[in-house]
CSV table of C-alpha atoms and ligand atoms in Angstrom, one decimal:
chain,number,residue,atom,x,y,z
A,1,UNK,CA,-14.5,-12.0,-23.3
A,2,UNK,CA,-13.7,-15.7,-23.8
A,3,UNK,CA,-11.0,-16.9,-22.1
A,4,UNK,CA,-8.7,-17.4,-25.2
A,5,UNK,CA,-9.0,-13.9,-26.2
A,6,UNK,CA,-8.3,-12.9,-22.9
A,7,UNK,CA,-4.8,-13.6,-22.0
A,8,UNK,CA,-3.2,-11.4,-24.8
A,9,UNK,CA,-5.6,-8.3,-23.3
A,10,UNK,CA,-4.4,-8.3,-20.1
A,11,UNK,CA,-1.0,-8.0,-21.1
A,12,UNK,CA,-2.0,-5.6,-24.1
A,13,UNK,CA,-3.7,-3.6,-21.1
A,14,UNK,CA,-0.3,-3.9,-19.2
A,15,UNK,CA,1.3,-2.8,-22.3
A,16,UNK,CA,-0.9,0.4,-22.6
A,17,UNK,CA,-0.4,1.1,-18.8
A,18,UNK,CA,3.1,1.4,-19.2
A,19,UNK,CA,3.0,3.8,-21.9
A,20,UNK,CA,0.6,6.1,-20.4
A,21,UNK,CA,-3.1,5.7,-21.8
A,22,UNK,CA,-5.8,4.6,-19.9
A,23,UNK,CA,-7.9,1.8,-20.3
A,24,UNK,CA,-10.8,2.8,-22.2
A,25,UNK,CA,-14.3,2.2,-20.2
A,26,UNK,CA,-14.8,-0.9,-22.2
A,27,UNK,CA,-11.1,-1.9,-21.3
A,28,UNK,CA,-12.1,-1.4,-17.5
A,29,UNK,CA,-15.1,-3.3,-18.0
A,30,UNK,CA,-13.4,-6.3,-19.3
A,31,UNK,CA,-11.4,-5.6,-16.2
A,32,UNK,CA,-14.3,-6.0,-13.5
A,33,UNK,CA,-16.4,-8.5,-15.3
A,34,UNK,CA,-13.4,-10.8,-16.1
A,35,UNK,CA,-14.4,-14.8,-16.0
A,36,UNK,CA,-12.6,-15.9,-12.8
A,37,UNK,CA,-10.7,-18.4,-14.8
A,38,UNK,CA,-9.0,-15.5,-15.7
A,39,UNK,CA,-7.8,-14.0,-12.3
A,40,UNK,CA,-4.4,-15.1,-12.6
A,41,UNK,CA,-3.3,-13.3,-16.0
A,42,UNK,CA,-4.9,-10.7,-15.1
A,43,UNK,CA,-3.2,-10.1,-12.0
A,44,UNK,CA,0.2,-11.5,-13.7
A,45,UNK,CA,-0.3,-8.4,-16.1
A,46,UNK,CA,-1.3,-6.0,-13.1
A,47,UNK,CA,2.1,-7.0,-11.5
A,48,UNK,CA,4.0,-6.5,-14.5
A,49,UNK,CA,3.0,-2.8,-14.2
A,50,UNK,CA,3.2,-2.8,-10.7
A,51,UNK,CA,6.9,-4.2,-11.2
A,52,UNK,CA,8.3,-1.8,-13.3
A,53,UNK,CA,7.3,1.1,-11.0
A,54,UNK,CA,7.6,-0.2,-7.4
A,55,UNK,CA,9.6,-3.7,-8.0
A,56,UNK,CA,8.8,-5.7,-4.8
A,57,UNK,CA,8.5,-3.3,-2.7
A,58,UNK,CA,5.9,-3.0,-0.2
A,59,UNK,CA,4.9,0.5,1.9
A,60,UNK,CA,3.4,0.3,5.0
A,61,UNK,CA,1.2,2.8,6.4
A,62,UNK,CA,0.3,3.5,10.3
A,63,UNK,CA,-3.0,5.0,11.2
A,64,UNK,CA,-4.0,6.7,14.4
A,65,UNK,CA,-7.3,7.4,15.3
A,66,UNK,CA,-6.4,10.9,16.5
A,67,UNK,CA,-10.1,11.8,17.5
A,68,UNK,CA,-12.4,9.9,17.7
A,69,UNK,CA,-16.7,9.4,16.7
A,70,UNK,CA,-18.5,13.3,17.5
A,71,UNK,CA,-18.5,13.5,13.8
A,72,UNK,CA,-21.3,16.0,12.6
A,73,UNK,CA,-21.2,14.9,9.1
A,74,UNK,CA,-23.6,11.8,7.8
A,75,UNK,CA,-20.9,10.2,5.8
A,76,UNK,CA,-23.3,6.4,5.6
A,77,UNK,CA,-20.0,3.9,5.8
A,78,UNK,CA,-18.6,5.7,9.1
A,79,UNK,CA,-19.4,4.7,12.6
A,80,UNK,CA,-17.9,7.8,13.9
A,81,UNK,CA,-20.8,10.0,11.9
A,82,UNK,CA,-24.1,11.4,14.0
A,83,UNK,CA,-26.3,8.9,12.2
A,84,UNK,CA,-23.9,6.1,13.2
A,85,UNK,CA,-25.1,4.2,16.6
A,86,UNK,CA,-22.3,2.0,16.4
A,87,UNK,CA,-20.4,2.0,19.3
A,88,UNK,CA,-17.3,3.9,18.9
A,89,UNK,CA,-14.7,5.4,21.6
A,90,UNK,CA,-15.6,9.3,21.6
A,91,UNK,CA,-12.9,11.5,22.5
A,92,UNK,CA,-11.2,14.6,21.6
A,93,UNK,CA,-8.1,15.4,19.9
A,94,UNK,CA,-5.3,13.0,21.3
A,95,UNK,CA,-2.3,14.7,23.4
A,96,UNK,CA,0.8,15.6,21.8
A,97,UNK,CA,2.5,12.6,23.7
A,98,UNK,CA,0.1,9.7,22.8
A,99,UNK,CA,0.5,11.3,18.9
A,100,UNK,CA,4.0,11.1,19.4
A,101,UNK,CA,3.7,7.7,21.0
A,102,UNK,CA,2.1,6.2,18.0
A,103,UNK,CA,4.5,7.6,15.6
A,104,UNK,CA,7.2,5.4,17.8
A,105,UNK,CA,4.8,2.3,17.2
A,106,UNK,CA,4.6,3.1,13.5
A,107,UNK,CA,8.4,2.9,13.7
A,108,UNK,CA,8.2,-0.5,15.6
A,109,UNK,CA,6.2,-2.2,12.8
A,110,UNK,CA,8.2,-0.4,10.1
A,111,UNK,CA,5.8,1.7,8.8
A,112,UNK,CA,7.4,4.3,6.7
A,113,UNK,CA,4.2,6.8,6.7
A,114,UNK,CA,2.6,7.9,10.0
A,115,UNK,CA,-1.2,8.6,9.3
A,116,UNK,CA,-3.0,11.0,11.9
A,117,UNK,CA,-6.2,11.1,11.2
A,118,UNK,CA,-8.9,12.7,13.3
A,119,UNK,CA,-13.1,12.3,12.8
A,120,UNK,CA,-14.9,16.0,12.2
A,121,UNK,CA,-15.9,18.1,9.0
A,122,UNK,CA,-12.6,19.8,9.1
A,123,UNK,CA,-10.5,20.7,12.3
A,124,UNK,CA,-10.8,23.9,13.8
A,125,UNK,CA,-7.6,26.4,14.2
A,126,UNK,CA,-7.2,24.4,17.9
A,127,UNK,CA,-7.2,21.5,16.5
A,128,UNK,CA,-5.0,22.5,13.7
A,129,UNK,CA,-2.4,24.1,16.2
A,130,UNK,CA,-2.0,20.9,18.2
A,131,UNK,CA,-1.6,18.4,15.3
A,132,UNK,CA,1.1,21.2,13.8
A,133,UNK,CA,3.4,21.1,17.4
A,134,UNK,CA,3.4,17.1,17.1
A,135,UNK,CA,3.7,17.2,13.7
A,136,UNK,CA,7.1,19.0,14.2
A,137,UNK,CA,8.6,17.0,16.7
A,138,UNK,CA,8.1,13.6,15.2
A,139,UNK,CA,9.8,15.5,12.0
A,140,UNK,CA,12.1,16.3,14.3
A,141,UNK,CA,13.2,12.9,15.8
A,142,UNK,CA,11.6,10.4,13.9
A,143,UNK,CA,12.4,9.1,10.2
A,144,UNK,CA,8.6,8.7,9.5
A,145,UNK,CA,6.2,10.3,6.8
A,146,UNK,CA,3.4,12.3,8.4
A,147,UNK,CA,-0.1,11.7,6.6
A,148,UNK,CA,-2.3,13.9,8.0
A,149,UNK,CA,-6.5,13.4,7.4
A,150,UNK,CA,-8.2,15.9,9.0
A,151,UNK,CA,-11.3,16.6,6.5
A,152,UNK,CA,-12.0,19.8,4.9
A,153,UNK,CA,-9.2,22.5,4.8
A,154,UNK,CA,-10.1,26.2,5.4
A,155,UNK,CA,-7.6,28.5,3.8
A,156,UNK,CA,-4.2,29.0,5.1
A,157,UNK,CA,-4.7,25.2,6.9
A,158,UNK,CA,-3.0,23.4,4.0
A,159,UNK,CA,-0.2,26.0,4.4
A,160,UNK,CA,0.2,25.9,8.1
A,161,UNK,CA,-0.1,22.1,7.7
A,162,UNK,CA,3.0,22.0,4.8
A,163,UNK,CA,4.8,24.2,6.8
A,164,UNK,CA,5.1,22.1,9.9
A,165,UNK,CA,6.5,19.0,8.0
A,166,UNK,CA,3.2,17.1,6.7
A,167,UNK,CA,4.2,15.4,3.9
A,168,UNK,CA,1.2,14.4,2.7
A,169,UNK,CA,-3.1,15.0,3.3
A,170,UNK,CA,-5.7,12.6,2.7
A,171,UNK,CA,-8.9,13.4,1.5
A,172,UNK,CA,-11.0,10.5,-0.1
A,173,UNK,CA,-13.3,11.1,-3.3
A,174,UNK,CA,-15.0,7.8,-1.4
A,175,UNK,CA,-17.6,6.9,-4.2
A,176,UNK,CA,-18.6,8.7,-8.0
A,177,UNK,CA,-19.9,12.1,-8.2
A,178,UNK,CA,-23.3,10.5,-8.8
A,179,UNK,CA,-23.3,8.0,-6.0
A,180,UNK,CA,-21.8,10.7,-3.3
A,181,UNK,CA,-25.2,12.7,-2.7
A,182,UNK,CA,-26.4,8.8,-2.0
A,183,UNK,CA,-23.4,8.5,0.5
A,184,UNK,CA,-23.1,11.9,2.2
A,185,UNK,CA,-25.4,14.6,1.8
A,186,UNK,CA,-23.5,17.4,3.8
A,187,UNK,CA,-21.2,17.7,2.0
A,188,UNK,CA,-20.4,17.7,-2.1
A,189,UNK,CA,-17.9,15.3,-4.0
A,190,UNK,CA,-16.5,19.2,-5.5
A,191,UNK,CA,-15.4,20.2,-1.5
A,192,UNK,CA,-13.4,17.6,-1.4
A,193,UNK,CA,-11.9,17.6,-4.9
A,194,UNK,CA,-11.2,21.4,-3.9
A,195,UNK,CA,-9.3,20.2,-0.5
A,196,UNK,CA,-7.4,17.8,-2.7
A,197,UNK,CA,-6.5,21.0,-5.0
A,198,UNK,CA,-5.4,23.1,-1.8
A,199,UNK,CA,-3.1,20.3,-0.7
A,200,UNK,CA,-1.5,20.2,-3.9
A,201,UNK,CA,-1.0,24.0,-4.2
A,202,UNK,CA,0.8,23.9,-0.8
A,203,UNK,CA,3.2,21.4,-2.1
A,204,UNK,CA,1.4,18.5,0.2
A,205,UNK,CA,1.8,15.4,-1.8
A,206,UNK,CA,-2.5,14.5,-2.2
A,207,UNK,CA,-3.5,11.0,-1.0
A,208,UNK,CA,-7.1,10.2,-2.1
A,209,UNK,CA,-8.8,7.0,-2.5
A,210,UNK,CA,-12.1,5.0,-2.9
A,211,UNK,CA,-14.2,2.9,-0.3
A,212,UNK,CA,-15.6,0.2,-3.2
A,213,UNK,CA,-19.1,-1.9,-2.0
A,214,UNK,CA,-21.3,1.2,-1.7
A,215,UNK,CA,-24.0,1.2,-4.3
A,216,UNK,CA,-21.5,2.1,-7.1
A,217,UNK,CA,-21.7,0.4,-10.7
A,218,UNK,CA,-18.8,-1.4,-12.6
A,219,UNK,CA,-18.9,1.8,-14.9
A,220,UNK,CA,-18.3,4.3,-11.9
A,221,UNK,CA,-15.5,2.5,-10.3
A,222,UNK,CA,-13.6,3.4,-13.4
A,223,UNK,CA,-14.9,6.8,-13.1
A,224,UNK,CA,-13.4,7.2,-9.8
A,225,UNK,CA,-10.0,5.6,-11.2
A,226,UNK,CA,-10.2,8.1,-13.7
A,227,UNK,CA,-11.1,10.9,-11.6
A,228,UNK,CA,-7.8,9.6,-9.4
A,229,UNK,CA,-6.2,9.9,-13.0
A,230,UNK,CA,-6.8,13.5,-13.8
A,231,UNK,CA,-6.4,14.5,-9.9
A,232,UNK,CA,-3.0,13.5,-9.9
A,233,UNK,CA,-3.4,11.8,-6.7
A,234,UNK,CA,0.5,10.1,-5.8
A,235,UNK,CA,-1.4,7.9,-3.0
A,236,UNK,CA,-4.7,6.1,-3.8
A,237,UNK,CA,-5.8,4.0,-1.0
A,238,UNK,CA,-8.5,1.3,-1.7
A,239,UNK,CA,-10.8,0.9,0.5
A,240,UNK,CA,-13.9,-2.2,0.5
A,241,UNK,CA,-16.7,-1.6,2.6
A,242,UNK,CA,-16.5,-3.2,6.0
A,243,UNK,CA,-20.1,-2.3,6.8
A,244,UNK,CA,-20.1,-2.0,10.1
A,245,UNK,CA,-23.5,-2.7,12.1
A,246,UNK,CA,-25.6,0.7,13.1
A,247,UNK,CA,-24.0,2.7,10.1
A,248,UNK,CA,-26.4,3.2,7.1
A,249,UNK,CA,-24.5,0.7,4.9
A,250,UNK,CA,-24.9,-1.9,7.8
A,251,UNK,CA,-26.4,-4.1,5.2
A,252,UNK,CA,-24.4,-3.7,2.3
A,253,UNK,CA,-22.6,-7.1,2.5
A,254,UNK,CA,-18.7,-8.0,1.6
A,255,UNK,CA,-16.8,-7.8,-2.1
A,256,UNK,CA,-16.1,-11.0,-3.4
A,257,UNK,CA,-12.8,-11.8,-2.8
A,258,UNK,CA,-11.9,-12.1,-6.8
A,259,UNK,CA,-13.8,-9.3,-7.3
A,260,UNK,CA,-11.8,-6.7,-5.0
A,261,UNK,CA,-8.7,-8.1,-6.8
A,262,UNK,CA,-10.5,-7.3,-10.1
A,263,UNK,CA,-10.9,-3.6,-9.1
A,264,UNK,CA,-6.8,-3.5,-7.6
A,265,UNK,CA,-5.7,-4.2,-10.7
A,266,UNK,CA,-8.1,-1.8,-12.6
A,267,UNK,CA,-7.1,1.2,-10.5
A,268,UNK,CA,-3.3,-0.3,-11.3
A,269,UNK,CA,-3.6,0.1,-14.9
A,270,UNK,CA,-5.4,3.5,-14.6
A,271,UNK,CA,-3.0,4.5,-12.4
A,272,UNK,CA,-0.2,2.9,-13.2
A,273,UNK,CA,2.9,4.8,-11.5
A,274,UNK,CA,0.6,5.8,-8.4
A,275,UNK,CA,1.3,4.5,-4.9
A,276,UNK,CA,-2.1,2.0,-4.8
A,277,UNK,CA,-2.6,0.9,-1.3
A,278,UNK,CA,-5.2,-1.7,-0.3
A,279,UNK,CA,-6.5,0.2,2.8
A,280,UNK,CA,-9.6,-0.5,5.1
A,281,UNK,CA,-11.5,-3.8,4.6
A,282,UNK,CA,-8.6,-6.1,3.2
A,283,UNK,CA,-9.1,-8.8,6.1
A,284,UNK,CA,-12.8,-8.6,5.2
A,285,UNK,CA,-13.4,-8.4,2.2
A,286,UNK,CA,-10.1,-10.4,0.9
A,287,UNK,CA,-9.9,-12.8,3.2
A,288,UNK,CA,-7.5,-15.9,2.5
A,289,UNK,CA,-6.7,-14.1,-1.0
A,290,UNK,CA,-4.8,-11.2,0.6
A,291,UNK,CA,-1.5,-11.7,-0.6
A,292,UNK,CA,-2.2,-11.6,-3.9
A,293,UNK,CA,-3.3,-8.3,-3.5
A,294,UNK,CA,0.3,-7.2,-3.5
A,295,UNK,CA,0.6,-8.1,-7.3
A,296,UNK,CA,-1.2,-5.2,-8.2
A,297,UNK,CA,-0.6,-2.7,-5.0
A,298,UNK,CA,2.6,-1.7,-3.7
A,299,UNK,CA,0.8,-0.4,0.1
A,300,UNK,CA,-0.8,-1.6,2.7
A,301,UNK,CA,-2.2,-0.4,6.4
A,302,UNK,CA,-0.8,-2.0,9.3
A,303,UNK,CA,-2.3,-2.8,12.4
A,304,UNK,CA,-6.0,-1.2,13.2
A,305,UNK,CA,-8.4,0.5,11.2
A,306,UNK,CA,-10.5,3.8,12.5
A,307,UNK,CA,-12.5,2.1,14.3
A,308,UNK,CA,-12.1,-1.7,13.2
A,309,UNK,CA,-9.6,-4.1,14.0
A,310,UNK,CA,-7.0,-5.2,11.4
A,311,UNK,CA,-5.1,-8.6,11.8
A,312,UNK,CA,-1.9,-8.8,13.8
A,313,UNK,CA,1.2,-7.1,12.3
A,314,UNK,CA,3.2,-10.3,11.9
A,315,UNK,CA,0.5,-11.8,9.4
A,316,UNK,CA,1.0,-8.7,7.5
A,317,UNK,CA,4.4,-9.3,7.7
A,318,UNK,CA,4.5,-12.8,7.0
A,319,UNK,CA,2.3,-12.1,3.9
A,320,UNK,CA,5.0,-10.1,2.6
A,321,UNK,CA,7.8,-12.6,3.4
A,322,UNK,CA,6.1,-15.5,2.3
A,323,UNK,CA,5.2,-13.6,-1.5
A,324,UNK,CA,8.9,-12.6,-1.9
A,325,UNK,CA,8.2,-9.0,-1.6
A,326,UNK,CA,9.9,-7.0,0.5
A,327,UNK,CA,9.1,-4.4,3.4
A,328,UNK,CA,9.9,-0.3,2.2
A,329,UNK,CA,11.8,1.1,4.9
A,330,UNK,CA,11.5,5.1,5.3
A,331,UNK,CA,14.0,7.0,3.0
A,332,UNK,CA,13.5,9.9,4.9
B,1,LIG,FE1,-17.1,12.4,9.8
B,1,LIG,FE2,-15.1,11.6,8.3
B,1,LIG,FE3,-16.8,9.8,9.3
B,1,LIG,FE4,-17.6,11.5,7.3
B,1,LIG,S1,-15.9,9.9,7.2
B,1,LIG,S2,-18.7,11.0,9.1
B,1,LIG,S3,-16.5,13.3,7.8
B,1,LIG,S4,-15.4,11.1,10.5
């Protein structure tokens, strides 16, 4: 695409966003493999999308690492897996107080959605029992959203889960259907596609994203958008690959900085009206371009990753403030 074509397809992409129909895969392409001369229109046109569904609103999201490395499952990007030998705090579930205890911190850096999210294939009815009694008091006392990422449900877990006040479950598709058996080989890109279905059968609203930097091509990022697409996922966080040393992907290096915005505004015209979060990585992989991040997502994490530090909440802040965006505070 030469760069006099180019400006009138980004807004024609913009254009087609906003009245419902996907990018084609050559559309996405010109997308991911735009000249960096371009960047600017590009994410211009993203924001224009992003504009009329969120205006300048940013979401802020709160994760706790509610348990923590014993991990069975060989997922390659995680240091809390059994073929990680990363060196990663190993502990149980989290006590109802120090859940509860972070849901107050959440409020304090005016997160609107709490995330608990503990390591394992899926949580066993122990597990599940302890998450739903802290679950219920935060609802309780707290004007936060619960997230809840606990891996694979079981039947009647979604339920129990919905019941108690989750609002909404995470379950990333993480990579393509082709890559995945190249990422995680116990288990299958359809069990988590099915967990995503239970959520949504349970009225949970499903929250499932991408970890890009893992082997995948251009053409199967806009797979996974699409995949997003036909999911119905309301909350897509984007994840990039912080490879973290004694994990599988150790060596996988960093997104260019241009190129992670390419694929934000990709998964914002595919997605258009979806909640688009730039999740774990940002610091990393889009270093001092950060903020314009926001032009095609409306969310972002706060504070600390899993296992991974994230920068200090009054940068995030700052970012926000400085762009002339402005913080979403809970409507709960
Ligand atoms: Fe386990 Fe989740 Fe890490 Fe996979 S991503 S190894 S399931 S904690």
């Amino acid at each position: 695409m030469n760069m006099i074509a180019a400006v009138p397809a980004w807004d024609a992409f913009a254009k087609k966003a906003l009245d419902g129909e996907p990018l084609t895969v050559e559309e996405g392409l010109a997308v991911l493999e735009a000249n960096d001369d371009e960047l600017l229109p590009l994410m211009q046109a993203a924001f224009r999308v992003r504009k009329h569904y969120y205006g300048k609103k940013v979401k802020l999201n709160m994760i706790i690492n509610a348990k923590s490395g014993l991990c069975p499952e060989d997922c390659g990007y995680c240091s809390q897996s059994i073929v990680s030998t990363a060196p990663v705090p190993k502990y149980t579930l989290l006590e109802k107080d120090t859940l509860l205890a972070g849901a107050r911190e959440a409020m304090a850096r005016k997160a609107g959605t709490y995330c608990i999210v503990a390591a394992g294939r899926g949580p066993t009815e122990r597990e599940l029992a302890q998450v739903v009694d802290a679950v219920k008091e935060i609802r309780a006392t707290m004007p936060l959203k619960i997230c809840a990422c606990l891996g694979i449900l079981k039947d009647g877990q979604a339920k129990r889960l919905a019941e108690a006040g989750v609002d909404r479950y995470n379950h990333n598709l993480n990579t393509s259907k082709a890559n995945y058996p190249s990422i995680t080989t116990t288990h299958t890109y359809d069990q988590r596609i099915e967990t995503v279905e239970k959520v949504k059968m349970h009225g949970m609203s499903p929250c499932s994203g991408v970890i890009i930097g893992m082997g995948e091509t251009n053409q199967e990022m806009i797979e996974m958008a699409y995949a997003l697409r036909e999911l119905d996922a309301d909350s897509i966080p984007i994840n990039f690959l912080n490879a973290i040393p004694g994990t599988p992907l150790e060596h996988a290096g960093r997104i260019p900085a241009m190129k992670a915005l390419k694929v934000l505004a990709l998964f914002r015209f595919i997605c258009p009206a979806k909640e688009i979060r730039v999740a774990g990585g940002r610091e990393v992989n889009l270093r001092s371009l950060q903020p314009l991040s926001l032009y095609a997502a409306n969310s972002l994490f706060v504070g600390d990753y899993l296992t991974t530090a994230g920068q200090a909440i009054t940068a995030d802040h700052q970012i926000i403030e400085d762009m002339g965006f402005e913080i979403e505070l809970n409507a709960r």
